[in-house]
mmCIF file of C-alpha atoms and ligand atoms in Angstrom:
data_model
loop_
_atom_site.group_PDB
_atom_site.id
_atom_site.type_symbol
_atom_site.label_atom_id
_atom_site.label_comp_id
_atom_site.label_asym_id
_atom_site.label_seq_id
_atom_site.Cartn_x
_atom_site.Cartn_y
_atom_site.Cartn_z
ATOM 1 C CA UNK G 1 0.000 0.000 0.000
ATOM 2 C CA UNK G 2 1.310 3.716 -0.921
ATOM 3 C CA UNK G 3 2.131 6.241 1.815
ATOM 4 C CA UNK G 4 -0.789 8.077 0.049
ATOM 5 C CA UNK G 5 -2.846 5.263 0.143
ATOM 6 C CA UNK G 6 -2.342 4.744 3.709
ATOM 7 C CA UNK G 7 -3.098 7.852 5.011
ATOM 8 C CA UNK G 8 -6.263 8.505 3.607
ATOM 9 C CA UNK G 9 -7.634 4.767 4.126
ATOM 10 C CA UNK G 10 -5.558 3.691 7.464
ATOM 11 C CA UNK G 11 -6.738 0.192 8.220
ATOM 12 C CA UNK G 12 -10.204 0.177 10.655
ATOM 13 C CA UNK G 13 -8.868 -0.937 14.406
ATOM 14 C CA UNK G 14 -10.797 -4.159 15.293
ATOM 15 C CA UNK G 15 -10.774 -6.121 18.775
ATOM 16 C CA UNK G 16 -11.433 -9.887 17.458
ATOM 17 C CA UNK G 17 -12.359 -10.385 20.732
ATOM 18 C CA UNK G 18 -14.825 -7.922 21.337
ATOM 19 C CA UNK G 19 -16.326 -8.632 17.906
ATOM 20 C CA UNK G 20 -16.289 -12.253 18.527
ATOM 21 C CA UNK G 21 -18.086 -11.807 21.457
ATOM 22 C CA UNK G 22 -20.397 -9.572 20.370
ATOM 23 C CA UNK G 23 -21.526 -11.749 17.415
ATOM 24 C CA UNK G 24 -21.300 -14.921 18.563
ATOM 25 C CA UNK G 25 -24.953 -16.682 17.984
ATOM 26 C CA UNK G 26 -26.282 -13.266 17.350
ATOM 27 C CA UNK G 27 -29.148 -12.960 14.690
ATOM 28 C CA UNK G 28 -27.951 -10.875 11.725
ATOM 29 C CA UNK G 29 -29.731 -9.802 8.558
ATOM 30 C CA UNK G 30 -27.543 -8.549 5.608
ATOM 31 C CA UNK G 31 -28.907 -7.559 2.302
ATOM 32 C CA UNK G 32 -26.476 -7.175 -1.124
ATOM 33 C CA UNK G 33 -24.688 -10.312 0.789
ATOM 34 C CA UNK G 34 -23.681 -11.819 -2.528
ATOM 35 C CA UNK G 35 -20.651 -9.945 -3.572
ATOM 36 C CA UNK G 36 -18.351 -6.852 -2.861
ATOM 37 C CA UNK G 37 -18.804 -5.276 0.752
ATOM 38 C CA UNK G 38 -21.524 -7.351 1.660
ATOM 39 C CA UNK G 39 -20.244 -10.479 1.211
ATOM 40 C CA UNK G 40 -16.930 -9.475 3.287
ATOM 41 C CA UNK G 41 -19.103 -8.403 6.006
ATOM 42 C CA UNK G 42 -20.644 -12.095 5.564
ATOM 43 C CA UNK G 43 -17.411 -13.758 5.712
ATOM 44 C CA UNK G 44 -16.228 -11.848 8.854
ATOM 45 C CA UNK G 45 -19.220 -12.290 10.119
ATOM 46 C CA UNK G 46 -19.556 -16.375 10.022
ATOM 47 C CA UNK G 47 -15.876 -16.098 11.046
ATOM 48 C CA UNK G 48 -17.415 -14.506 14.278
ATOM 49 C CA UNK G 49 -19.880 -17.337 14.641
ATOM 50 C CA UNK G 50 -22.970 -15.079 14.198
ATOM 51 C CA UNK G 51 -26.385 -16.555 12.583
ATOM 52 C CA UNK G 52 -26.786 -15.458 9.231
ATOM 53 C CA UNK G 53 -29.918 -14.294 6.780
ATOM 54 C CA UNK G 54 -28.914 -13.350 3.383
ATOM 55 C CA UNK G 55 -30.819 -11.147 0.846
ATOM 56 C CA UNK G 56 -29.467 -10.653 -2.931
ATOM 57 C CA UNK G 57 -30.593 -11.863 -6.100
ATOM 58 C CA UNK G 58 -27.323 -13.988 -7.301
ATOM 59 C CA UNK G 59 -28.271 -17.320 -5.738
ATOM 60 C CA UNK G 60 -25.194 -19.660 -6.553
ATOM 61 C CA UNK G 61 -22.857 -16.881 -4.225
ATOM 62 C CA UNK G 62 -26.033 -17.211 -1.063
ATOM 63 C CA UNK G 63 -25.735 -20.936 -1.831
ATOM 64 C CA UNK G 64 -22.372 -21.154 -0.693
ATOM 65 C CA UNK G 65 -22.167 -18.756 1.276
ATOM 66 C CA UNK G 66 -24.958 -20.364 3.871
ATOM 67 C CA UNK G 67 -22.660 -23.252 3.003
ATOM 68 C CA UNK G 68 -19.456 -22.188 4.289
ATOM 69 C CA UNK G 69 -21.511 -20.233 7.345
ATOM 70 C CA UNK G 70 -23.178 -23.862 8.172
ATOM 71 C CA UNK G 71 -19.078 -25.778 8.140
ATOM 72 C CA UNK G 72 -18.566 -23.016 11.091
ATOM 73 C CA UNK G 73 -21.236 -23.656 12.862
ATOM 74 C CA UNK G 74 -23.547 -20.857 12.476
ATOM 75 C CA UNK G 75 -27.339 -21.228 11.301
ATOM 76 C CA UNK G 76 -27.624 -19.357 7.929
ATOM 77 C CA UNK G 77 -30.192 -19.067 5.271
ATOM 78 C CA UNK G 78 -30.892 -16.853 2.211
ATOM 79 C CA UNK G 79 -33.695 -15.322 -0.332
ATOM 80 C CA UNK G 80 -32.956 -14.226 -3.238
ATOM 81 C CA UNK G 81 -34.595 -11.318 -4.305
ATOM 82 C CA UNK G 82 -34.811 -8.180 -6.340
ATOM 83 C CA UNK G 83 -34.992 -5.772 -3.408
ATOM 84 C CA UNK G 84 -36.020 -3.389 -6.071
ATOM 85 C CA UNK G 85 -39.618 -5.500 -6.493
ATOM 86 C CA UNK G 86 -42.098 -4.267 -4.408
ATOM 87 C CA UNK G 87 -43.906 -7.111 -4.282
ATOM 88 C CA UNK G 88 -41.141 -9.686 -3.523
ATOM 89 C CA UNK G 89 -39.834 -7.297 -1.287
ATOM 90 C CA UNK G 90 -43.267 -7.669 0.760
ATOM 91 C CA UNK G 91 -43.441 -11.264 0.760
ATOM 92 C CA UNK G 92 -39.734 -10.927 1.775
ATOM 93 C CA UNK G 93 -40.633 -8.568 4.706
ATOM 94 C CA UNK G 94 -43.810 -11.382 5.570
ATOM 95 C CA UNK G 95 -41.396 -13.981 5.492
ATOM 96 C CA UNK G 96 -38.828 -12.570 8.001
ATOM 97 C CA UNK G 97 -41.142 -11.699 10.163
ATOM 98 C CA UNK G 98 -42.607 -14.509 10.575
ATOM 99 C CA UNK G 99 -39.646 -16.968 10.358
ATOM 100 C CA UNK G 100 -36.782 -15.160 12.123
ATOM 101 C CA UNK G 101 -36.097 -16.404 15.797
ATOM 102 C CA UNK G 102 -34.694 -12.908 16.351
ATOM 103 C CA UNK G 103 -32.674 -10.061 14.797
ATOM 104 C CA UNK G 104 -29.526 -8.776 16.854
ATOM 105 C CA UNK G 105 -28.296 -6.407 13.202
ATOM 106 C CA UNK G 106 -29.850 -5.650 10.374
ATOM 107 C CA UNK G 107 -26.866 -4.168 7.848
ATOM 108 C CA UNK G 108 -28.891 -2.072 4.807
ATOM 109 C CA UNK G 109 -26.180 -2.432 2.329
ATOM 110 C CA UNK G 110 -27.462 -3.932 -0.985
ATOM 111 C CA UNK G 111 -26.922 -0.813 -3.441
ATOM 112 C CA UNK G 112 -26.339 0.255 -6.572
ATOM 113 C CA UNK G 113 -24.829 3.606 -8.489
ATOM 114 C CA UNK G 114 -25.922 5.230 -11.385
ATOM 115 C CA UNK G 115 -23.681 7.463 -13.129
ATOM 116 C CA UNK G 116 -25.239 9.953 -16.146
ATOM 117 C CA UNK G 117 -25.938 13.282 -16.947
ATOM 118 C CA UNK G 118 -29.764 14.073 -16.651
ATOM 119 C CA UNK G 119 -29.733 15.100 -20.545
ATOM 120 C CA UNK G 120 -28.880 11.132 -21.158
ATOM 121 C CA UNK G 121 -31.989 9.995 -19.015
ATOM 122 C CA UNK G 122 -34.506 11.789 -20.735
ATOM 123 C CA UNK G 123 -36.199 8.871 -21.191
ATOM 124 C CA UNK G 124 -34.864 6.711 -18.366
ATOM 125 C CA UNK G 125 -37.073 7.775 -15.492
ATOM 126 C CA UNK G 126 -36.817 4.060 -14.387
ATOM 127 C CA UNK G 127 -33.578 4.423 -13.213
ATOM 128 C CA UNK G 128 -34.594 6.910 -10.857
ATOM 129 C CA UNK G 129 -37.059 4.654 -9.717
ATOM 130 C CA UNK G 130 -34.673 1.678 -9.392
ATOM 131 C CA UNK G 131 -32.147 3.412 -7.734
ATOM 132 C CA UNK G 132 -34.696 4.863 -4.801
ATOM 133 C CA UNK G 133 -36.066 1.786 -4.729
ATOM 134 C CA UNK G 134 -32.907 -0.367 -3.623
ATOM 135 C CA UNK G 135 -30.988 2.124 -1.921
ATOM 136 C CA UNK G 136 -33.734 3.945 0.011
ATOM 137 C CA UNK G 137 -37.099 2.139 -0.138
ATOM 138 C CA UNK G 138 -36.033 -1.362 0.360
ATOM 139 C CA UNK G 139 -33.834 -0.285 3.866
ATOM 140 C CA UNK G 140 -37.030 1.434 4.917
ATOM 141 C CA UNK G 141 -39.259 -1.684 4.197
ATOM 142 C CA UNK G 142 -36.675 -4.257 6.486
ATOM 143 C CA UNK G 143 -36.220 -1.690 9.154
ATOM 144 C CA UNK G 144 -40.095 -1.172 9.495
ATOM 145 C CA UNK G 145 -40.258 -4.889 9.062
ATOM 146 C CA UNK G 146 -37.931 -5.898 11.826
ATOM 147 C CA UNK G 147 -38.703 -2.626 13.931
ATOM 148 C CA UNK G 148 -40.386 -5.425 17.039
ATOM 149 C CA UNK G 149 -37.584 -7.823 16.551
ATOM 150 C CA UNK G 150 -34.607 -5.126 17.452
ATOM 151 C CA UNK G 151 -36.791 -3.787 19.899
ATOM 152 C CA UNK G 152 -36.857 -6.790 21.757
ATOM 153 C CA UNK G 153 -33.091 -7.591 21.272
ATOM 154 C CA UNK G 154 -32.160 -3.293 21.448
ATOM 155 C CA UNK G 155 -30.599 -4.405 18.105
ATOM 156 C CA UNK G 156 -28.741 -2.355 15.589
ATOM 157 C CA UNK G 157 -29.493 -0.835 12.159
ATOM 158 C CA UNK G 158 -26.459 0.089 9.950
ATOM 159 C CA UNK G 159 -26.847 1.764 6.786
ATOM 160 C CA UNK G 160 -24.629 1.522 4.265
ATOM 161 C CA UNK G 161 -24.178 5.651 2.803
ATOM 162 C CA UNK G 162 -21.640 7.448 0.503
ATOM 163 C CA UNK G 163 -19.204 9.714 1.297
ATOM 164 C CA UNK G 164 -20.736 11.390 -2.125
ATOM 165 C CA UNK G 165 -23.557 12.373 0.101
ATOM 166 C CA UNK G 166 -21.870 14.538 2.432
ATOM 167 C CA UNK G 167 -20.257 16.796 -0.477
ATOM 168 C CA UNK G 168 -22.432 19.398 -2.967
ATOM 169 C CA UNK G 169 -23.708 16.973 -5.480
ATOM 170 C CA UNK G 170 -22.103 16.308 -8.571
ATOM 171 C CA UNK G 171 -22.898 16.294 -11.875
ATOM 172 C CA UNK G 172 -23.855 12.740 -13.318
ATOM 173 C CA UNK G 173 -24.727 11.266 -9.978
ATOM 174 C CA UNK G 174 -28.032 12.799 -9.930
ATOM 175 C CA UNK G 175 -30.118 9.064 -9.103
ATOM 176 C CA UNK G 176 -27.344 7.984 -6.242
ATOM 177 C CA UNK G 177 -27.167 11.080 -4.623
ATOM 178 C CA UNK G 178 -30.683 11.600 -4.293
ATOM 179 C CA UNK G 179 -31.127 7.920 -2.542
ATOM 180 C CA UNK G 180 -28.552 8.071 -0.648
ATOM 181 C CA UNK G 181 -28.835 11.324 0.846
ATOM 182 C CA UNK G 182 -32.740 10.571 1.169
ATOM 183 C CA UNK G 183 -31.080 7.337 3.148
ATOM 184 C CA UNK G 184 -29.330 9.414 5.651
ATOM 185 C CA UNK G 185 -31.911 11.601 6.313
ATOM 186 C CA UNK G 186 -34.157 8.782 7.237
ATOM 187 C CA UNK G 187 -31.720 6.984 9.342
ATOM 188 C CA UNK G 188 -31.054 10.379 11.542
ATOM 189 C CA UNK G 189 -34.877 10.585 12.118
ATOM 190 C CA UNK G 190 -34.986 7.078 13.005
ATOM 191 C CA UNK G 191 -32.330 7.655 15.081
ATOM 192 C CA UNK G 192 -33.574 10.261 17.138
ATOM 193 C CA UNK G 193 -37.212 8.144 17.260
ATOM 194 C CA UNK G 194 -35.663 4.856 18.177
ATOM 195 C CA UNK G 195 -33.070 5.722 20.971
ATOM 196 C CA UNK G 196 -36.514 5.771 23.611
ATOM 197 C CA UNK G 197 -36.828 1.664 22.417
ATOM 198 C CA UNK G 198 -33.036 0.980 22.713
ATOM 199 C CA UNK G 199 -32.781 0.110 18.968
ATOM 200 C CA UNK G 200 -29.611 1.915 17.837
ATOM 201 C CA UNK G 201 -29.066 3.343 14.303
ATOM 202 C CA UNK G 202 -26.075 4.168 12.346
ATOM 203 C CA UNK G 203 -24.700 5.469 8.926
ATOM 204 C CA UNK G 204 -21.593 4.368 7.619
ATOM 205 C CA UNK G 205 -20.443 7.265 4.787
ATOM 206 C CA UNK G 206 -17.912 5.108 2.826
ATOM 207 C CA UNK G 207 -15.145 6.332 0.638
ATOM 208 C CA UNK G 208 -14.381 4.519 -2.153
ATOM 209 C CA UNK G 209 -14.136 0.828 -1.980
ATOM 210 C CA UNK G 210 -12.519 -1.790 -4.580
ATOM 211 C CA UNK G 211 -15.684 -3.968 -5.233
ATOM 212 C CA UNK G 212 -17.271 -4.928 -8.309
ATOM 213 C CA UNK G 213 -19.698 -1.602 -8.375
ATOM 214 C CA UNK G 214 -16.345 0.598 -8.144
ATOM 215 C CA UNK G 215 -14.336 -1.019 -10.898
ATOM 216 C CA UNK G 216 -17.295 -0.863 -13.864
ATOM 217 C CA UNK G 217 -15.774 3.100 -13.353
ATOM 218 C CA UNK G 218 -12.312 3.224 -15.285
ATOM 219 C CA UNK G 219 -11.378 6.374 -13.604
ATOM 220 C CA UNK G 220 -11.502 5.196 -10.547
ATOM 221 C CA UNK G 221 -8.974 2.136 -11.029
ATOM 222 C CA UNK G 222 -5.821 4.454 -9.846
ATOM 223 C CA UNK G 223 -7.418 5.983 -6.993
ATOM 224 C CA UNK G 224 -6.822 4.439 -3.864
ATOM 225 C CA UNK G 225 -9.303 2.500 -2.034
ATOM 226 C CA UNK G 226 -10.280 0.629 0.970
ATOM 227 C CA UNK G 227 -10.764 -3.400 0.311
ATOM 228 C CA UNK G 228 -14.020 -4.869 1.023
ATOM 229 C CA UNK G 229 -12.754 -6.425 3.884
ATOM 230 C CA UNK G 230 -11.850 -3.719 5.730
ATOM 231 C CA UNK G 231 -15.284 -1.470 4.413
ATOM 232 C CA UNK G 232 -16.586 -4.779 6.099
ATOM 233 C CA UNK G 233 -14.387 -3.979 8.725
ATOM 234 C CA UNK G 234 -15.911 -0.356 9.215
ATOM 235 C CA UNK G 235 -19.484 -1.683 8.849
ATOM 236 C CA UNK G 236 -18.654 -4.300 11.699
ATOM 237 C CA UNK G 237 -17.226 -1.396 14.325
ATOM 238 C CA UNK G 238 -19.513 0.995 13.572
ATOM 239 C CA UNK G 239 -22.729 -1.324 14.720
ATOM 240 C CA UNK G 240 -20.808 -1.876 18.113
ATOM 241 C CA UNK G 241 -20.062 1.504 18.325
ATOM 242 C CA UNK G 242 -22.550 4.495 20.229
ATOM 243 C CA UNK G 243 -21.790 6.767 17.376
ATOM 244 C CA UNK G 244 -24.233 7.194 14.979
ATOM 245 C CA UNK G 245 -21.561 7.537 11.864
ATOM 246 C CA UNK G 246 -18.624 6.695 10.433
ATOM 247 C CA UNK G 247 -16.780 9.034 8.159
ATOM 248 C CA UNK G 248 -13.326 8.859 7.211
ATOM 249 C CA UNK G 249 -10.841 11.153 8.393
ATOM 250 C CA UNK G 250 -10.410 13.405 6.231
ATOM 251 C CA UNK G 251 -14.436 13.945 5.036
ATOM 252 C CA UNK G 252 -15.037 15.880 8.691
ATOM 253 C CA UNK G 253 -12.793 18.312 7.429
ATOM 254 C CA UNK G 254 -13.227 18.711 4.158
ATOM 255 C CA UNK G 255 -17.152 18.337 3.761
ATOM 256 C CA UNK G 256 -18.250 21.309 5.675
ATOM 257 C CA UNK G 257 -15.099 23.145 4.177
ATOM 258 C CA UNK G 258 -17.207 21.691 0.473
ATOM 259 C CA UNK G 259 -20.803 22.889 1.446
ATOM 260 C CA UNK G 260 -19.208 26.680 2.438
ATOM 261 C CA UNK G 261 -17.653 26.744 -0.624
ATOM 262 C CA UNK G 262 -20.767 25.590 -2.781
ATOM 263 C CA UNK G 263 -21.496 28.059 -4.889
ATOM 264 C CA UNK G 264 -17.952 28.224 -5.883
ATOM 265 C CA UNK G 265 -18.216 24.223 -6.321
ATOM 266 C CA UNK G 266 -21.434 24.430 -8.420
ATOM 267 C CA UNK G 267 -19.179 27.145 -10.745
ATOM 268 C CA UNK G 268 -16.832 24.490 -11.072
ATOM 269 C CA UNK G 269 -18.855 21.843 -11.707
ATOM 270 C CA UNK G 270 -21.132 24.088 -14.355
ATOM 271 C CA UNK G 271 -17.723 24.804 -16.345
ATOM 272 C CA UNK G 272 -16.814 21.316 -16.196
ATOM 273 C CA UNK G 273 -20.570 20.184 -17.304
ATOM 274 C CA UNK G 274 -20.515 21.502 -20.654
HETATM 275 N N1 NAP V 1 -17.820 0.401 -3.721
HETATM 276 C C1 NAP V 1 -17.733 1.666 -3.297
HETATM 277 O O1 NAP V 1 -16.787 2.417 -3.641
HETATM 278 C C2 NAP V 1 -18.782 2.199 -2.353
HETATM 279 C C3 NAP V 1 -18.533 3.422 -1.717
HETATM 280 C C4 NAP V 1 -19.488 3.939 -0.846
HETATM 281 C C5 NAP V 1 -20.656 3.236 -0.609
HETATM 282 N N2 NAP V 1 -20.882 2.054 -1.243
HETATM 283 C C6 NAP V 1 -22.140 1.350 -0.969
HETATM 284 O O2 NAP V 1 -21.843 0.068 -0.474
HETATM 285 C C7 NAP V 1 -22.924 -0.816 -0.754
HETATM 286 C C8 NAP V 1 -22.366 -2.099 -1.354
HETATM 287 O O3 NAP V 1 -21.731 -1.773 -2.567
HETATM 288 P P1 NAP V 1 -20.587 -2.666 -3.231
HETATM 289 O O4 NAP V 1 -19.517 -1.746 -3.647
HETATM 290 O O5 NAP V 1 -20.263 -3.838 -2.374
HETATM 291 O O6 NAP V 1 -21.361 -3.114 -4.558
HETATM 292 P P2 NAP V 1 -21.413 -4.499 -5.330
HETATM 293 O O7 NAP V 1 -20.125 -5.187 -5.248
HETATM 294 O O8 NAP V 1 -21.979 -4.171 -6.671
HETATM 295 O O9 NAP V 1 -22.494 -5.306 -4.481
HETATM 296 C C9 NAP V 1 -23.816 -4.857 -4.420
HETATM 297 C C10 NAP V 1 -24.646 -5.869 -3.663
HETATM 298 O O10 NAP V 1 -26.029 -5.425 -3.723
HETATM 299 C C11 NAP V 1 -26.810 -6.471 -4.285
HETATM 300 N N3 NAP V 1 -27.865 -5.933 -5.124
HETATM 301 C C12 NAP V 1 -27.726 -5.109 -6.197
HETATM 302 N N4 NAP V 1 -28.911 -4.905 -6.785
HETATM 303 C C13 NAP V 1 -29.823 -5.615 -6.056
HETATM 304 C C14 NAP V 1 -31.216 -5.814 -6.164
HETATM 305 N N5 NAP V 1 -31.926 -5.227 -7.144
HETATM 306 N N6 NAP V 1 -31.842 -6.606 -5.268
HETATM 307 C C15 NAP V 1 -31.133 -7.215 -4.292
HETATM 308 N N7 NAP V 1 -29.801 -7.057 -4.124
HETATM 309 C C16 NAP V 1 -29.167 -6.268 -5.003
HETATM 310 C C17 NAP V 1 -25.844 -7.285 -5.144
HETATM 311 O O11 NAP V 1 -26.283 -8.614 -5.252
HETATM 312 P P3 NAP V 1 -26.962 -9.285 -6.537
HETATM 313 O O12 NAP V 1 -26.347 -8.687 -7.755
HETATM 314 O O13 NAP V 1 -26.698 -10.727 -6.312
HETATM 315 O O14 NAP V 1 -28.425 -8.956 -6.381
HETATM 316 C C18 NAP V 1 -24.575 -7.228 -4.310
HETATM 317 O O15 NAP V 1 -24.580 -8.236 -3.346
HETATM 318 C C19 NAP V 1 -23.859 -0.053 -1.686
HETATM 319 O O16 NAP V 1 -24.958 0.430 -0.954
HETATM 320 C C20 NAP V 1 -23.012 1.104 -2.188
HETATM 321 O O17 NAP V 1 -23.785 2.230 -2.531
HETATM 322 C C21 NAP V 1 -19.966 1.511 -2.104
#
């Protein structure tokens, strides 16, 4: 890893013990568990002996998954689905509800980026819709869902965010912005609402990470990046932690630095748009 590299990603401090602990025949519910982040947070997970319920659509990854959670011990079953169908999505929500022993975590992290000017999707409102749909409506759905079950256990919702959101929006990212910011504004009502039952909430903003969604993205090959596993490795802290977020470093500078400057930003960006 580069000095550079280091500095702006430094590796997430984890206490196995703690986590191991904490985990350990807990219930835990993780949606886009098939690949990238998700399925690091899976792995780590069974590695902590925690009882797994997977949600994604590829069904050959869940299969073995559940199948290498079951070799350590851990209970662990999936259901593939298109988190983006509102109808599977409620028979999802009826199932879980009425089939889950408990829920310690629920990790919202299933997600997907869109990125293209607003001239291109003239005729695309769809992906507006899709994108809202998985990154914002489906996390709403599961947490409304499983609102009794963490109540009983005072369990823990994580949310999955962007760093993206905390910076004056960008040009092309119009769909992923918008869900993810709608995301975060959620979660810090929920939040406030669900402290009384002893359910706690969180919001991890994530800088870049070297998954399969990051590399379609050419430009951002050279950049450097966390690894799943340690993104999984954030995820993990942060629903152990009392603090509601996780940013990196250098975005608690830098953001509110971004938003003063925003009209010079949105001059920048309006050059650089044409
Ligand atoms: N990678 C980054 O740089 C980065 C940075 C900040 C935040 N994030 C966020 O981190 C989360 C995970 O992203 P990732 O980088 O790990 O992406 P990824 O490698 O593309 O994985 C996305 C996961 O979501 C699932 N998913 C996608 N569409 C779905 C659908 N319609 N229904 C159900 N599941 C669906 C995928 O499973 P199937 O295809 O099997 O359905 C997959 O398991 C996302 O919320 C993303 O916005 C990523």
């Amino acid at each position: 890893m580069s000095l550079l590299s280091s500095i702006l990603y430094p590796a997430p401090r984890l206490h196995e013990s703690r986590l191991k602990n904490r985990f350990n025949g807990r219930w835990v519910v993780v949606t886009g568990a098939s690949h990238g982040i998700g399925e690091a947070l899976v792995r780590r997970l069974m590695h902590y002996g925690a009882n797994l319920y997977l949600l994604a659509r590829s069904e050959p990854e869940l299969q073995e998954l559940c199948r290498e959670a079951r070799a350590m011990g851990c209970r662990a079953s999936y259901r593939c689905v298109d988190l983006r169908d509102r109808l599977a999505l409620n028979s999802v929500c009826g199932d879980l509800a009425k089939t889950l022993p408990s829920v310690d975590f629920l990790f919202c992290n299933a997600g997907k980026s869109i990125c293209r000017r607003l001239v291109d999707a003239a005729d695309r409102l769809h992906d507006f819709d899709r994108t809202m749909d998985l990154n914002y409506r489906s996390m709403v759905a599961l947490s409304l869902t499983l609102l009794p079950a963490l109540r009983r256990t005072g369990g823990q919702l994580v949310y999955t965010s962007s760093v993206s959101s905390l910076y004056p929006p960008a040009p092309k990212w119009s769909a992923y912005h918008a869900s993810k910011c709608a995301s975060n504004v959620w979660c810090r009502t929920a939040a406030c609402e669900w402290h009384s039952l002893g359910i706690g909430v969180h919001v991890a903003y994530l800088p870049l990470v070297r998954t399969p969604m990051s590399q379609v993205n050419p430009n951002y090959h050279a950049l450097p990046a966390y690894s799943a596993h340690d993104a999984a490795g954030i995820l993990l802290r942060l629903a152990l932690s009392k603090h509601f977020a996780y940013k990196p470093w250098w975005a608690w500078v830098t953001a509110p630095v971004a938003s003063f400057l925003a009209p010079f930003v949105r001059f920048f960006y309006q050059k650089a748009a044409r």
